[in-house]
XYZ file of C-alpha atoms in Angstrom:
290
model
C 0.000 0.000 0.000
C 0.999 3.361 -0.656
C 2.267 5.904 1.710
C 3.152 9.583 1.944
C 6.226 10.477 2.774
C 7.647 11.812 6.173
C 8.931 14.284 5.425
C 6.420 18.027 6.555
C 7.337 20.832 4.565
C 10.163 23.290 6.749
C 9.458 26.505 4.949
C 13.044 26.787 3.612
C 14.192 27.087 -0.002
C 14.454 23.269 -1.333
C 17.925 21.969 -0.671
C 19.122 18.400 -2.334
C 19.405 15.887 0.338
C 22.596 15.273 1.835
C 23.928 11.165 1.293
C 23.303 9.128 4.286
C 26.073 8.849 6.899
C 27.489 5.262 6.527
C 25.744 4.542 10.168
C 22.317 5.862 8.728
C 22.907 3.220 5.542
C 24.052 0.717 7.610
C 21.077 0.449 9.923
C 18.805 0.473 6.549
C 20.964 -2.456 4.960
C 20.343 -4.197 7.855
C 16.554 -3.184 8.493
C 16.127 -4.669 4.684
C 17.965 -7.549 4.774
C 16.792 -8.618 8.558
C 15.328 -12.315 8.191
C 11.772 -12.295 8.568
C 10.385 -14.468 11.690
C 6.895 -15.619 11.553
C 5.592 -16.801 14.813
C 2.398 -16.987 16.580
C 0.840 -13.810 17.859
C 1.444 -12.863 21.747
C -0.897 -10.693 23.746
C 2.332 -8.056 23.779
C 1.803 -7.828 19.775
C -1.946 -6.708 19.745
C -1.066 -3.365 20.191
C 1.012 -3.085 16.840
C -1.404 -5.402 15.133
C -4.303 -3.293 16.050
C -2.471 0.141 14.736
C -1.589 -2.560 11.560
C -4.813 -3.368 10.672
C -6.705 0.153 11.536
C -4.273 1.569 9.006
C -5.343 -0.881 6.619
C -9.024 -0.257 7.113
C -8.896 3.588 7.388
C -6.749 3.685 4.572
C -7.577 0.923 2.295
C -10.384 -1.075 0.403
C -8.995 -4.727 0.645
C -11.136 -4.524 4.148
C -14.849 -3.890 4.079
C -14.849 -2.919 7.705
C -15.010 1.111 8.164
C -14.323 1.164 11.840
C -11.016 0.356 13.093
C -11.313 -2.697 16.183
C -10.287 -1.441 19.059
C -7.281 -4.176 20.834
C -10.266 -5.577 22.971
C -11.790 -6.720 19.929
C -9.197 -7.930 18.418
C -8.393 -9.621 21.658
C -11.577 -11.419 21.453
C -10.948 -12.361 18.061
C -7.836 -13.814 18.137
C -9.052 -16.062 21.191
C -11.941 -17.389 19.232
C -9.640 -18.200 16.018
C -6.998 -20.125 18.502
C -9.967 -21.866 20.786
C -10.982 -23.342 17.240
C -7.582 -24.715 16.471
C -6.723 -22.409 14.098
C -3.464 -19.825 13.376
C -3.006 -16.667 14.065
C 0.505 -15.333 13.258
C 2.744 -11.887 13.082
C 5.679 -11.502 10.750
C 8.303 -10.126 12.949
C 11.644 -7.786 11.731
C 14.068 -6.512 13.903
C 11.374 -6.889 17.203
C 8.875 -4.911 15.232
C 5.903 -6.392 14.031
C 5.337 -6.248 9.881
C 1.951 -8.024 9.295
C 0.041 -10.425 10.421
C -2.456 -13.341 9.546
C -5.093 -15.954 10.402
C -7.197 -18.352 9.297
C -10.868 -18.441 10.118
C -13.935 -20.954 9.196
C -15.073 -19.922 5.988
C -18.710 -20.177 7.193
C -20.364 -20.855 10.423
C -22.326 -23.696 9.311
C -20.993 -27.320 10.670
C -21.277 -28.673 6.853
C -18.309 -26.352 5.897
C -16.042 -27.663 8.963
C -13.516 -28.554 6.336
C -13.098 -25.314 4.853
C -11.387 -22.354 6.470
C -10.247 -18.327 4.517
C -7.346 -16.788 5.227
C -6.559 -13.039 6.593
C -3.038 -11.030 5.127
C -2.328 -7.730 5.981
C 1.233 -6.349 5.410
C 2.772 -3.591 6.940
C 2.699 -0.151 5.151
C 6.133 0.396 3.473
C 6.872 -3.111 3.774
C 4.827 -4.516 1.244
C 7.109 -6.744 -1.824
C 9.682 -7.699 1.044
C 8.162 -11.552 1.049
C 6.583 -10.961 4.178
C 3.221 -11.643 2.816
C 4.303 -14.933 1.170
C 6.100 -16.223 4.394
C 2.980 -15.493 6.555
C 0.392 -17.261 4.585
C 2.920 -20.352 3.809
C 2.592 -20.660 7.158
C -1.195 -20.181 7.542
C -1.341 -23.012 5.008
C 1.202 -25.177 6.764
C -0.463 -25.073 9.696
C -4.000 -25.294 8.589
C -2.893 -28.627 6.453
C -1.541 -30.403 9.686
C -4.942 -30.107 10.709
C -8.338 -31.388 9.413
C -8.900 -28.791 6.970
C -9.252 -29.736 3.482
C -9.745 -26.552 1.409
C -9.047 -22.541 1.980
C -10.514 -19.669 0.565
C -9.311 -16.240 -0.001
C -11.536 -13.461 0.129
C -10.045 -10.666 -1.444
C -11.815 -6.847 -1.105
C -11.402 -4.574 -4.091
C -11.705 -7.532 -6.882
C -9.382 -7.569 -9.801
C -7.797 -3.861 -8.883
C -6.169 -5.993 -5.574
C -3.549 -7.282 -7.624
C -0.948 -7.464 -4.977
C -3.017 -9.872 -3.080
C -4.287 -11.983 -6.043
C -0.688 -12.515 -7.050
C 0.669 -13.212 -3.893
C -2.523 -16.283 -3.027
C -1.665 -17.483 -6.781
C 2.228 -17.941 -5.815
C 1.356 -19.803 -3.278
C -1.547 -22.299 -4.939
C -4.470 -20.346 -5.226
C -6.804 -20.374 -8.413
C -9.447 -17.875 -8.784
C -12.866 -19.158 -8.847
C -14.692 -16.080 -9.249
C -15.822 -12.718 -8.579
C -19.048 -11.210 -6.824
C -19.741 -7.882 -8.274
C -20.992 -4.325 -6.086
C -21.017 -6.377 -2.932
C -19.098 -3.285 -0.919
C -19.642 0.094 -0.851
C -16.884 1.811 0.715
C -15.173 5.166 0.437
C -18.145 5.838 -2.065
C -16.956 3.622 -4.417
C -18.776 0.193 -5.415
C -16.229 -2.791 -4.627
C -15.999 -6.254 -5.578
C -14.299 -9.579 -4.141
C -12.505 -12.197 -5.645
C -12.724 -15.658 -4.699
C -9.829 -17.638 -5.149
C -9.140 -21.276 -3.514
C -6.551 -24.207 -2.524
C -6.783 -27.280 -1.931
C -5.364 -28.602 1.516
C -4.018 -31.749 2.165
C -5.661 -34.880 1.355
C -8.602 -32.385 -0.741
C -11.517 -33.898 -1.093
C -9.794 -37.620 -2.274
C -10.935 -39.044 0.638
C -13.621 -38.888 3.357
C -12.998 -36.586 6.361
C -11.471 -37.771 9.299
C -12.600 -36.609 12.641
C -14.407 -33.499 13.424
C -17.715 -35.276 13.342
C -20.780 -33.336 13.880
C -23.623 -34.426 16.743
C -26.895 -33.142 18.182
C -26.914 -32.823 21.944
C -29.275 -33.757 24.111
C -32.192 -33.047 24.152
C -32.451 -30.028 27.133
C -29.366 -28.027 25.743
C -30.681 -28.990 21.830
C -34.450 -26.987 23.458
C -32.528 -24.259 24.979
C -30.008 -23.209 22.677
C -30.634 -25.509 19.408
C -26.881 -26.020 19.072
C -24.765 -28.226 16.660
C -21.022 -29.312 18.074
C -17.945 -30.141 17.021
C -15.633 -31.353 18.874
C -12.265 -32.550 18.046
C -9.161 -34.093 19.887
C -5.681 -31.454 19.918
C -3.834 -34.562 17.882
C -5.994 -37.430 15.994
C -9.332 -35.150 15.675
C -11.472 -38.106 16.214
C -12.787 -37.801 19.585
C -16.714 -37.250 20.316
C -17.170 -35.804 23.967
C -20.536 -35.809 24.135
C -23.265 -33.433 26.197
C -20.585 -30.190 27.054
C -22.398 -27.223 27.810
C -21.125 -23.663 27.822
C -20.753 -23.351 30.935
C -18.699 -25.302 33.822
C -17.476 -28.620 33.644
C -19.859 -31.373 32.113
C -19.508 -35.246 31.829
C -18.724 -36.591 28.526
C -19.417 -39.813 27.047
C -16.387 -41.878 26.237
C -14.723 -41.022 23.193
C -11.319 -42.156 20.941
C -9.430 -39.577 23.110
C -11.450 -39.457 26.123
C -11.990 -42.046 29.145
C -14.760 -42.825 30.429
C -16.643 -40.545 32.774
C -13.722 -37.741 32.246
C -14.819 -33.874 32.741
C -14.439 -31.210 30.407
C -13.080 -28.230 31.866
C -13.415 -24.779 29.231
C -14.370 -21.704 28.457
C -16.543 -20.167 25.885
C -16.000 -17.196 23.506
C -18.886 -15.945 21.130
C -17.692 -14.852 17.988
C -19.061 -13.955 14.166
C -22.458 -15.847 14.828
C -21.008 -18.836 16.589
C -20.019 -20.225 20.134
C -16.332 -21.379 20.543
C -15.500 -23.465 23.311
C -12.189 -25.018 24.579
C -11.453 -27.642 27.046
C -8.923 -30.066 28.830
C -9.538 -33.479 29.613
C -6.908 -36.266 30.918
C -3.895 -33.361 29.858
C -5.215 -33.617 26.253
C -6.919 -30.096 24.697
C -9.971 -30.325 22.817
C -11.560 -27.693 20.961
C -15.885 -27.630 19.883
C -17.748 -25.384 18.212
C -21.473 -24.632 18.727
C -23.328 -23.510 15.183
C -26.371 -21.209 16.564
């Protein structure tokens, strides 16, 4: 993304610019050429991320939001995406954060379990650098260890984000389409993009794990839920009747003895209920469809 330049007008006839001292060129040589570390995102890093992304949705149209989070937000956010399993990274240069991503379901409903869309945002002034590229190899990395068979990218401004479009199709990404006028921001009309990879296994073979269940019968009256549960390593346990609240007995699962107690929290998030839990030292992670 474009930026202006820092540099406020001083009132004084226009002088050339002096060369850099050798210390000033130095410290850029080694700002450029400073590896790039990807790693997951801390609580210390939502205060750059948040700055990051406003920036992005002030300034930009790949974002259809209008109003900047605030860090709680994000906060909240970032718990639900990790509660379900999922990645949420920063790209990190000299101890200063350069972008970040995350993957996120791709829809709420428990049919599209399998499917998850990925989040990019690149520092401004940092943008060509590979940073992009080594964040979502890692989103993809990450999201194909797990049961996740296909990922979408959303992109916001359509064929005019060409940055973005070429950076998904390095990395495996076909487009698939385009919805037209589905954004209105900065009064301008703004499409998307669709564009998808296959992860894994694809769809070559049946899923394995994440199954989906009805609860019983009292929680199914009072909140009409759907869950998913699945096991931090083989994905294949079913934990039974675990309510949002406190612990709850499960029914015996691959992963899960008999009589165990789940132990979690719950976050609600983009239409859906998010619960973690721990059980014999193993993590599970459900998801309630409302």
């Amino acid at each position: 993304m474009n930026t202006s330049p820092n540099s406020p007008h001083t009132g004084r006839p226009h002088q050339a610019a002096a060369s850099p001292s050798f210390a000033a060129r130095s410290a850029e040589e080694r700002a450029t050429t400073a590896p790039t570390t990807v790693r997951a995102l801390r609580e210390v890093d939502l205060v750059a991320v948040q700055a990051l992304y406003a920036h992005h949705v002030l300034h930009g149209l790949a974002s259809f939001e209008e109003v900047p989070p605030d860090v709680g937000e994000l906060r909240a956010r970032h718990a639900a995406v990790r509660a379900a399993g999922l990645p949420y990274l920063v790209a990190e240069r000299n101890g200063e954060v350069v972008g970040f991503a995350y993957a996120t379901l791709y829809r709420a409903r428990s049919a599209y379990r399998h499917t998850v869309e990925d989040s990019v945002y690149v520092a401004p002034g940092w943008a060509g650098r590979g940073i992009g590229a080594a964040l979502l190899g890692e989103v993809i990395r990450l999201c194909e260890a797990g049961p996740w068979r296909q990922m979408l990218a959303v992109i916001g401004q359509g064929d005019d984000n060409t940055g973005s479009m070429a950076l998904h199709a390095r990395l495996g990404f076909e487009r698939i389409g385009a919805l037209r006028s589905v954004g209105f921001k900065k009064e301008r009309w703004l499409d998307t993009v669709l564009m998808q990879r296959p992860l894994g296994s694809e769809d070559h073979a049946q899923p394995c794990g994440m199954p989906a269940m009805d609860l019983p019968e009292p929680i199914r009256a009072g909140a009409s839920w759907l869950m998913v549960l699945q096991g931090q390593r083989c994905f294949g346990g079913l934990f039974g009747c675990v309510g949002s609240r406190g612990p709850s007995h499960a029914r015996p699962g691959p992963c899960c003895p008999r009589g165990a107690v789940l132990r979690g929290f719950a976050v609600r998030c983009l239409g859906h209920l998010v619960l973690t839990a721990r059980c014999a030292g193993r993590r599970h992670v459900g998801q309630a469809w409302l």
